[in-house]
JSON list of C-alpha atoms in Angstrom, two decimals:
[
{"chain": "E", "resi": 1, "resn": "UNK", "atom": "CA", "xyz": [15.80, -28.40, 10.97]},
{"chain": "E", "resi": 2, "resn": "UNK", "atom": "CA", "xyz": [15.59, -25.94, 8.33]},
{"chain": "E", "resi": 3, "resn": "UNK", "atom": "CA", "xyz": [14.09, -22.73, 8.55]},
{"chain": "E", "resi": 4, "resn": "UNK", "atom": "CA", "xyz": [12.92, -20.02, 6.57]},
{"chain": "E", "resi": 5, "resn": "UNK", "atom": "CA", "xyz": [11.02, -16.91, 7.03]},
{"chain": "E", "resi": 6, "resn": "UNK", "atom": "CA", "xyz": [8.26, -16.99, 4.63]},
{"chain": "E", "resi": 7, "resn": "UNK", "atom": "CA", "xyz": [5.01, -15.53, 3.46]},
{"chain": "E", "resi": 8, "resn": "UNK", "atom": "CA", "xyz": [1.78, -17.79, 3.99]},
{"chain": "E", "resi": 9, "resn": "UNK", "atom": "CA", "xyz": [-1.47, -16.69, 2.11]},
{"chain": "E", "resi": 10, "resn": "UNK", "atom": "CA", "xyz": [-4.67, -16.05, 3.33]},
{"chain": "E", "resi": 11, "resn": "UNK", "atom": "CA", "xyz": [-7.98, -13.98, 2.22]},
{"chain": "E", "resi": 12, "resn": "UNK", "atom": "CA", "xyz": [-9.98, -15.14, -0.39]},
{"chain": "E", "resi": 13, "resn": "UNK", "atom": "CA", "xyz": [-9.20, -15.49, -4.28]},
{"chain": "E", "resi": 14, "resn": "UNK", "atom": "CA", "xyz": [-8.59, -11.76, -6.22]},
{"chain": "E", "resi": 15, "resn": "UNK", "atom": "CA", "xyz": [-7.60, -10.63, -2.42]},
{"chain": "E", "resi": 16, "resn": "UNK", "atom": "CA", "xyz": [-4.93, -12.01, -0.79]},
{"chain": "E", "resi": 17, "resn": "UNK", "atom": "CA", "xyz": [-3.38, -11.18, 2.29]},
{"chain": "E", "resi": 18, "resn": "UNK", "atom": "CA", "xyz": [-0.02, -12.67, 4.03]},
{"chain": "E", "resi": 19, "resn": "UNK", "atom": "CA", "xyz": [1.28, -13.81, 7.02]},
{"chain": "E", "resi": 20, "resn": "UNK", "atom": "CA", "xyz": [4.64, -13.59, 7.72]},
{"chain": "E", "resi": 21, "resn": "UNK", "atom": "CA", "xyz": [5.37, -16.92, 9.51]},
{"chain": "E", "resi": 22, "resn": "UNK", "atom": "CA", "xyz": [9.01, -18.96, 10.08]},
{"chain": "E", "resi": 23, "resn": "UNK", "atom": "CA", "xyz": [8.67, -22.23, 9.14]},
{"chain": "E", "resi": 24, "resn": "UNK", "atom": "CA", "xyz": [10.37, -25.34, 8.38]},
{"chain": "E", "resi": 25, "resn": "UNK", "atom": "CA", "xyz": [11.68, -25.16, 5.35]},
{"chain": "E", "resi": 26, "resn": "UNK", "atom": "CA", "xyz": [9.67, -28.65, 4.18]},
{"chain": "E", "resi": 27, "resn": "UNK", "atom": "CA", "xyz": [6.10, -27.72, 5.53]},
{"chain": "E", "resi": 28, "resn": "UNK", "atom": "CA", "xyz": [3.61, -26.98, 2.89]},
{"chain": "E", "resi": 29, "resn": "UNK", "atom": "CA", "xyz": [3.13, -22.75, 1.75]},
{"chain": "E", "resi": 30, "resn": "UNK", "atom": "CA", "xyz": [0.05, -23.10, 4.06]},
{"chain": "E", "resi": 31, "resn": "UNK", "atom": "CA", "xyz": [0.89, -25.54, 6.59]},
{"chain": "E", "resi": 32, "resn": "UNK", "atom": "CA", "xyz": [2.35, -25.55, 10.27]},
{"chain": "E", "resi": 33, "resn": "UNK", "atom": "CA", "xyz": [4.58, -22.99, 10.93]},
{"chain": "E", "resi": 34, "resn": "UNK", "atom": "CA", "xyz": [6.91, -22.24, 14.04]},
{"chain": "E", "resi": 35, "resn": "UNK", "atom": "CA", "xyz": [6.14, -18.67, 14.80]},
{"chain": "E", "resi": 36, "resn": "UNK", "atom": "CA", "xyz": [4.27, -16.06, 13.16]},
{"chain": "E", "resi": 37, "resn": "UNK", "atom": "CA", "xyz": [5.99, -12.66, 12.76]},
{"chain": "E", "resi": 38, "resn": "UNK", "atom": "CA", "xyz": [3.64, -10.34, 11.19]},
{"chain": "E", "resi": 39, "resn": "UNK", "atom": "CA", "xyz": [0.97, -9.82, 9.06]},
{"chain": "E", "resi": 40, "resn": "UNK", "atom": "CA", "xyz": [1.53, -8.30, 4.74]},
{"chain": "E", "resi": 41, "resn": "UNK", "atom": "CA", "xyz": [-1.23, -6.59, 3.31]},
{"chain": "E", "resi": 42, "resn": "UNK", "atom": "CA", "xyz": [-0.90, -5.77, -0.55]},
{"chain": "E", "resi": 43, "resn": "UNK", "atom": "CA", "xyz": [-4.24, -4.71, -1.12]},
{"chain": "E", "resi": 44, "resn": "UNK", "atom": "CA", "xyz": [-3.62, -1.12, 0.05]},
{"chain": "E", "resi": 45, "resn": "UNK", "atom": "CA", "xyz": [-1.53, 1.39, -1.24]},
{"chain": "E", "resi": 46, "resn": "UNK", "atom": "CA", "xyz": [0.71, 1.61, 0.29]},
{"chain": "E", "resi": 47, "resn": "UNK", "atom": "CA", "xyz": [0.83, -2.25, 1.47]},
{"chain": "E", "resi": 48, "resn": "UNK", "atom": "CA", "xyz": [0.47, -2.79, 4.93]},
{"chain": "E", "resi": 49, "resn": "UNK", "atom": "CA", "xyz": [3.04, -4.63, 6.62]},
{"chain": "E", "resi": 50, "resn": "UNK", "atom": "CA", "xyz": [3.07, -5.19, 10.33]},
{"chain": "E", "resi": 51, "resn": "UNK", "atom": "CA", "xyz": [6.41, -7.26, 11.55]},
{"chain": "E", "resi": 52, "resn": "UNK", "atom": "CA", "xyz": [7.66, -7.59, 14.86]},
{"chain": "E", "resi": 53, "resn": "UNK", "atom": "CA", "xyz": [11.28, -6.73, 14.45]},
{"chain": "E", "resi": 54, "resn": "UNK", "atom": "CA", "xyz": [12.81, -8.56, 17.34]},
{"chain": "E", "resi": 55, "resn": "UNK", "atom": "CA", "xyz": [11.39, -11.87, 16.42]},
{"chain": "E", "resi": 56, "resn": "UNK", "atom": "CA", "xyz": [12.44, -11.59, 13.30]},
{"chain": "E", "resi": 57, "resn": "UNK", "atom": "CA", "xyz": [16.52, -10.25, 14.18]},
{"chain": "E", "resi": 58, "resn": "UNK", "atom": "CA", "xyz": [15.96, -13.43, 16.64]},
{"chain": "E", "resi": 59, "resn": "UNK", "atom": "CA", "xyz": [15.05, -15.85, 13.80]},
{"chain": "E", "resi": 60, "resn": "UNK", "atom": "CA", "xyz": [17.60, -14.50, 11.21]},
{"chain": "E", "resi": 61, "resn": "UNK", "atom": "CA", "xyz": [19.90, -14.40, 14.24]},
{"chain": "E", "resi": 62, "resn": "UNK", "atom": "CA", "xyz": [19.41, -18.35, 14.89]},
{"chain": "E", "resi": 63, "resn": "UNK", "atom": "CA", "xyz": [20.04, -19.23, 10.60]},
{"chain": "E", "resi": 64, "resn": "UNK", "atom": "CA", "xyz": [16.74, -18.84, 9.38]},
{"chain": "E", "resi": 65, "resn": "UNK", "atom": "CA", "xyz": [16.61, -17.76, 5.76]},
{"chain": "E", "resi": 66, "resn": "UNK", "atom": "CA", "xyz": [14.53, -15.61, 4.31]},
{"chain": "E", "resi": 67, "resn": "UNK", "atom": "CA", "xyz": [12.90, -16.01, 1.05]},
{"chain": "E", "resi": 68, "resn": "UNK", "atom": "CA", "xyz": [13.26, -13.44, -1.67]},
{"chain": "E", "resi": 69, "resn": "UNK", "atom": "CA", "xyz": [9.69, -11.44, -0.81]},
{"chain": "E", "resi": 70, "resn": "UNK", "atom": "CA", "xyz": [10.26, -11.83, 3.03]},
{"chain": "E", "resi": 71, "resn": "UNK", "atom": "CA", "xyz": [13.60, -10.56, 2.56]},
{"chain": "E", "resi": 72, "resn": "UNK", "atom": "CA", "xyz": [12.23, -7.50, 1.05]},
{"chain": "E", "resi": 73, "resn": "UNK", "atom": "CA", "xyz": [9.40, -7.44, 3.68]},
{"chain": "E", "resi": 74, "resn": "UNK", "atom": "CA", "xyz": [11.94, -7.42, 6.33]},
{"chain": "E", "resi": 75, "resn": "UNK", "atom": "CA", "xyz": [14.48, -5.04, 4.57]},
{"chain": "E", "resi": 76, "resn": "UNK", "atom": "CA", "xyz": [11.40, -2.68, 4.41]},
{"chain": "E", "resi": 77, "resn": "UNK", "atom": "CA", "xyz": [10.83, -2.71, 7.67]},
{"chain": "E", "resi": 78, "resn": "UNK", "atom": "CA", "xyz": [14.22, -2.71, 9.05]},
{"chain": "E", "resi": 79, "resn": "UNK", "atom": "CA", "xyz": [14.82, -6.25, 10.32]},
{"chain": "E", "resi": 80, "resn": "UNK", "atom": "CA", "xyz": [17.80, -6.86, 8.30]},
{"chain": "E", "resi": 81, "resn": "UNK", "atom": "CA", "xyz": [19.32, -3.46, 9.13]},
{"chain": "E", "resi": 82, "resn": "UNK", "atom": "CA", "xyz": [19.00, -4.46, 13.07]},
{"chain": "E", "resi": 83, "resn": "UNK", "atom": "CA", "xyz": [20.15, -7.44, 12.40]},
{"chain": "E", "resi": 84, "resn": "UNK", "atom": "CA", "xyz": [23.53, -6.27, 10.40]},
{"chain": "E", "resi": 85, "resn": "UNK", "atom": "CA", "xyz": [23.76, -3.88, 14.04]},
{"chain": "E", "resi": 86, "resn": "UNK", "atom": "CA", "xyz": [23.30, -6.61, 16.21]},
{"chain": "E", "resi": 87, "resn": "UNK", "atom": "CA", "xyz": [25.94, -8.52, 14.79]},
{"chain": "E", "resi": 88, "resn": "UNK", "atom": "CA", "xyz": [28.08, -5.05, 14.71]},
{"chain": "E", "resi": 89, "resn": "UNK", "atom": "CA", "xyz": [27.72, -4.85, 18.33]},
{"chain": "E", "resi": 90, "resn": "UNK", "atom": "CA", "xyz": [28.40, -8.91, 19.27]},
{"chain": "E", "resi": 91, "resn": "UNK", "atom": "CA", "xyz": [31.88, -7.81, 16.96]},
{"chain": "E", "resi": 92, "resn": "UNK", "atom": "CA", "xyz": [32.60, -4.62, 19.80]},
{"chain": "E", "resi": 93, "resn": "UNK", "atom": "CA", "xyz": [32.34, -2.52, 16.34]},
{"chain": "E", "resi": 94, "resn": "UNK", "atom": "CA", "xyz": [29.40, -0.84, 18.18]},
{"chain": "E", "resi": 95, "resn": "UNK", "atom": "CA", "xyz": [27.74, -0.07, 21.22]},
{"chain": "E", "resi": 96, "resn": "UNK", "atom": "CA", "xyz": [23.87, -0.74, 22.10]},
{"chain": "E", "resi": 97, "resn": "UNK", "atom": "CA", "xyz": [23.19, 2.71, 22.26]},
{"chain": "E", "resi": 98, "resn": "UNK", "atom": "CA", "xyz": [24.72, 3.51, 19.12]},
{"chain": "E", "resi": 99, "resn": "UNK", "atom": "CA", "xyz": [22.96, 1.07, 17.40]},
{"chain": "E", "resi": 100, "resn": "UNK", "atom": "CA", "xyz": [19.61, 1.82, 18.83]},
{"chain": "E", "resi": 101, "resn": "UNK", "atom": "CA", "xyz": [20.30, 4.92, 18.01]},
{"chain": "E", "resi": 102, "resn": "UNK", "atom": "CA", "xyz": [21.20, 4.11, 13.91]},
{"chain": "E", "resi": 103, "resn": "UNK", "atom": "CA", "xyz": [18.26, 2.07, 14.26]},
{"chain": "E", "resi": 104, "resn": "UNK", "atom": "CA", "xyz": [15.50, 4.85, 15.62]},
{"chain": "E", "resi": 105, "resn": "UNK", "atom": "CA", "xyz": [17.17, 7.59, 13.06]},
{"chain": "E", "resi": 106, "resn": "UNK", "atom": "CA", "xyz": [16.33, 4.91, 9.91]},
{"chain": "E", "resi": 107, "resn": "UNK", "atom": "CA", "xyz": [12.75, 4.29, 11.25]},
{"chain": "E", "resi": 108, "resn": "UNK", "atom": "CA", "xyz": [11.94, 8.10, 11.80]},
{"chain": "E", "resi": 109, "resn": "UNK", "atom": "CA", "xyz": [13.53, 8.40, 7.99]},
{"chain": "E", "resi": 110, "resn": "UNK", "atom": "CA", "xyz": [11.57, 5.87, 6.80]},
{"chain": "E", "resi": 111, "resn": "UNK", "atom": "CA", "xyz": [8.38, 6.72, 8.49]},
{"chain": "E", "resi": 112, "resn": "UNK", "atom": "CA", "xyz": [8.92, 10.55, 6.79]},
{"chain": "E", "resi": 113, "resn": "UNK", "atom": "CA", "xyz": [9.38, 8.81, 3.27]},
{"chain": "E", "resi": 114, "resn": "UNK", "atom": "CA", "xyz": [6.10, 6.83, 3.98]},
{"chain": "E", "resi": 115, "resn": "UNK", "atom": "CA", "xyz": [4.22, 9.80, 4.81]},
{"chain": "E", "resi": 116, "resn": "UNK", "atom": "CA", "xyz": [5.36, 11.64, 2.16]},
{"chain": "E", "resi": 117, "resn": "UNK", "atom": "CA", "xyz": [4.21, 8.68, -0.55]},
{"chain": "E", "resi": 118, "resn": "UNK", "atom": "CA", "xyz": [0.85, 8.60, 1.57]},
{"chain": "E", "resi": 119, "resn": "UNK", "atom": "CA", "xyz": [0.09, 12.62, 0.83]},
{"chain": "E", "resi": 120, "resn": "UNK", "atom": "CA", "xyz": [1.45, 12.53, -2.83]},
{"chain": "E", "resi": 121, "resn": "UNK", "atom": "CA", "xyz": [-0.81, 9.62, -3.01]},
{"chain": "E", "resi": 122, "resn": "UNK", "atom": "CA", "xyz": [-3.82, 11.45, -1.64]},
{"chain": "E", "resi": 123, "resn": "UNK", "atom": "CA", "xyz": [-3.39, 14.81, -3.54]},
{"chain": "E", "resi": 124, "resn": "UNK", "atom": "CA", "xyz": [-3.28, 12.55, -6.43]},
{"chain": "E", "resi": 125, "resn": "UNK", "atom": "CA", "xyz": [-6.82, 11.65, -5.72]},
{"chain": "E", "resi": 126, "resn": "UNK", "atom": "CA", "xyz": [-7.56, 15.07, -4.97]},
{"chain": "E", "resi": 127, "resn": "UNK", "atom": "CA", "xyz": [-6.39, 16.69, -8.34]},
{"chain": "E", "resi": 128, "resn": "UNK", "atom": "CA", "xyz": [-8.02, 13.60, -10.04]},
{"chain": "E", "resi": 129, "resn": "UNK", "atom": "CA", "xyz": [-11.26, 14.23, -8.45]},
{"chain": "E", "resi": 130, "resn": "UNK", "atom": "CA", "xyz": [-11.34, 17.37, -9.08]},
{"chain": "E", "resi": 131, "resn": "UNK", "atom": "CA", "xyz": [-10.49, 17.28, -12.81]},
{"chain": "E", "resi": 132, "resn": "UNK", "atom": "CA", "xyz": [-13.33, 14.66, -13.06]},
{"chain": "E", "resi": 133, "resn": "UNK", "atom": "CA", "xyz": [-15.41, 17.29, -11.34]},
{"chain": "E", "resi": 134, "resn": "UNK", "atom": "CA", "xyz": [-14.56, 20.02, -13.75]},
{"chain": "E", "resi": 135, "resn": "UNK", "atom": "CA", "xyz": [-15.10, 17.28, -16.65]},
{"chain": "E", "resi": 136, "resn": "UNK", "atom": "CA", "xyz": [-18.31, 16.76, -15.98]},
{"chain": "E", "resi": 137, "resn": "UNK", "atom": "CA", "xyz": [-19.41, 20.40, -15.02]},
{"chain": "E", "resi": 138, "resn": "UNK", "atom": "CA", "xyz": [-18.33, 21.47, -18.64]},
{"chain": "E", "resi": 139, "resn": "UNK", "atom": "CA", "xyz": [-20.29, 17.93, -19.86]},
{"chain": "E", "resi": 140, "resn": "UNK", "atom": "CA", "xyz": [-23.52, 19.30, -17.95]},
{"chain": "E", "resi": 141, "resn": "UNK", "atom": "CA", "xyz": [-22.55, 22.97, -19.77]},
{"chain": "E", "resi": 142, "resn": "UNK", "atom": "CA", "xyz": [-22.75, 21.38, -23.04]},
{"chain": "E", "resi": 143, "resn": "UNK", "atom": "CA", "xyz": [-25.80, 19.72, -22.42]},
{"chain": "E", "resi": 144, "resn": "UNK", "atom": "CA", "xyz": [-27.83, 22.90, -21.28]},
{"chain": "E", "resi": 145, "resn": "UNK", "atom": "CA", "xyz": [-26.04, 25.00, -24.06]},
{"chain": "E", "resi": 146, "resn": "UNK", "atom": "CA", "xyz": [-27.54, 22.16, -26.74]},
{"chain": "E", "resi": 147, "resn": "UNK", "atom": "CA", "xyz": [-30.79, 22.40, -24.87]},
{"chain": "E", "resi": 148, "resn": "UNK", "atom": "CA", "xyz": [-31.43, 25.96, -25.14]},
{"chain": "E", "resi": 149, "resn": "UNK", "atom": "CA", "xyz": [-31.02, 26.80, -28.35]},
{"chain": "E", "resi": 150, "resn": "UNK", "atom": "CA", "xyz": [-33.67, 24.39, -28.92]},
{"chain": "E", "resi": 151, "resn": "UNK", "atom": "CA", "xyz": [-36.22, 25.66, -26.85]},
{"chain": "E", "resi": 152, "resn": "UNK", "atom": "CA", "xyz": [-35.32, 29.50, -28.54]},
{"chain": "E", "resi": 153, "resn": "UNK", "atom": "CA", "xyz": [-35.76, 28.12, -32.23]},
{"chain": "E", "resi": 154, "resn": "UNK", "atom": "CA", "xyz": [-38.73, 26.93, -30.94]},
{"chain": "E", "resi": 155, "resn": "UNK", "atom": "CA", "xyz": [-40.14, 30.27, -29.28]},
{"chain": "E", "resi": 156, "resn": "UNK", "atom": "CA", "xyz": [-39.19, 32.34, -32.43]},
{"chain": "E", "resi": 157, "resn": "UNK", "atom": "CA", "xyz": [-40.64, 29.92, -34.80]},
{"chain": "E", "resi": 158, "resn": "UNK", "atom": "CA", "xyz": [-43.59, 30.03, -32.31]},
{"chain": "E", "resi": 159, "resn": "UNK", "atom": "CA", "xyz": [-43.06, 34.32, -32.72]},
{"chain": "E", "resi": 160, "resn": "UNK", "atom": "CA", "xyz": [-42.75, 33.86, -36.61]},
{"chain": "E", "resi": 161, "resn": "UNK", "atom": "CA", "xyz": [-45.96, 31.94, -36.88]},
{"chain": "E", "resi": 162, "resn": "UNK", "atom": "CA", "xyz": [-48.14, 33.87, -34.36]},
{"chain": "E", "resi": 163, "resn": "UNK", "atom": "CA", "xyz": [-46.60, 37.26, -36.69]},
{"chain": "E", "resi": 164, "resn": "UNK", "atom": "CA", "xyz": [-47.77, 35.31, -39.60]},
{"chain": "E", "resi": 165, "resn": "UNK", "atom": "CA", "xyz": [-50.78, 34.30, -38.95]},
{"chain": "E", "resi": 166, "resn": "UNK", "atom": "CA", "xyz": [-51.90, 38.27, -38.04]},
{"chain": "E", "resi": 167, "resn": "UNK", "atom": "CA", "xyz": [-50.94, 39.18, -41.24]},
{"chain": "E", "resi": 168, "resn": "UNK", "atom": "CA", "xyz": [-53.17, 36.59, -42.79]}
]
């Protein structure tokens, strides 16, 4: 039986939201699925993906293929990297511990470059905020600055026609 790692859709139209499922290969997109891996958000930024890594190095490790978007799903996550170590150490090229060891130094890298798109992400909205904020302080300056030379016209054409009616 043929089996791929795939993406099934969920959520409601305008919002979807993916599970990461192996499957046989000739079940429908939505349809019965062997295992389900993880869950792919792409409504937030950054999209949420939740995998469990082991399942997956045990699927890819039994010939299941991927398809192109749950190949970058698992690539993101590092699936495919512990995977490529796996095999490394059935070869003898490795040791367990080394490749744990590759393994936890890519995640903490990758967690760091996260983070890092997170807080650019956030100041982002910060500066933008605050620019909007600023925007519309100098709209509501503009406004009072129109208003009050109105009312002042006003008082010294009120001035000029109280002085002109004492001289009359």
């Amino acid at each position: 039986m043929p089996v791929r790692i795939r993406l099934q859709r969920h959520g409601k139209k305008g919002k979807p939201f993916y599970w990461i499922v192996a499957a046989d290969s000739r079940a429908k997109r939505d349809g019965k699925y062997l295992e389900k891996l993880g869950a792919y958000n792409p409504n937030t930024n950054p999209a949420t993906v939740d995998l469990d890594v082991d399942g997956a190095v045990k699927w890819l490790q039994n010939g299941a293929q991927p398809s192109d978007t749950a190949k970058t799903l698992l690539s993101y996550k590092g699936a495919l990297l512990k995977n490529h170590l796996v095999g490394g150490v059935k070869k003898g090229a490795l040791t367990e511990e080394q490749a744990e060891a590759k393994f936890n130094a890519w995640l903490e890298e990758k967690a760091a470059k996260i983070q890092a798109k997170a807080d650019g992400l956030s100041e982002a909205e910060a500066k933008a905020k605050a620019e909007a904020l600023a925007a519309e302080k100098a709209v509501n300056e503009a406004r009072v600055a129109a208003a009050a030379p109105v009312v002042e016209e006003t008082e010294e054409a009120a001035t000029e026609a109280e002085a002109s009616n004492e001289e009359e």
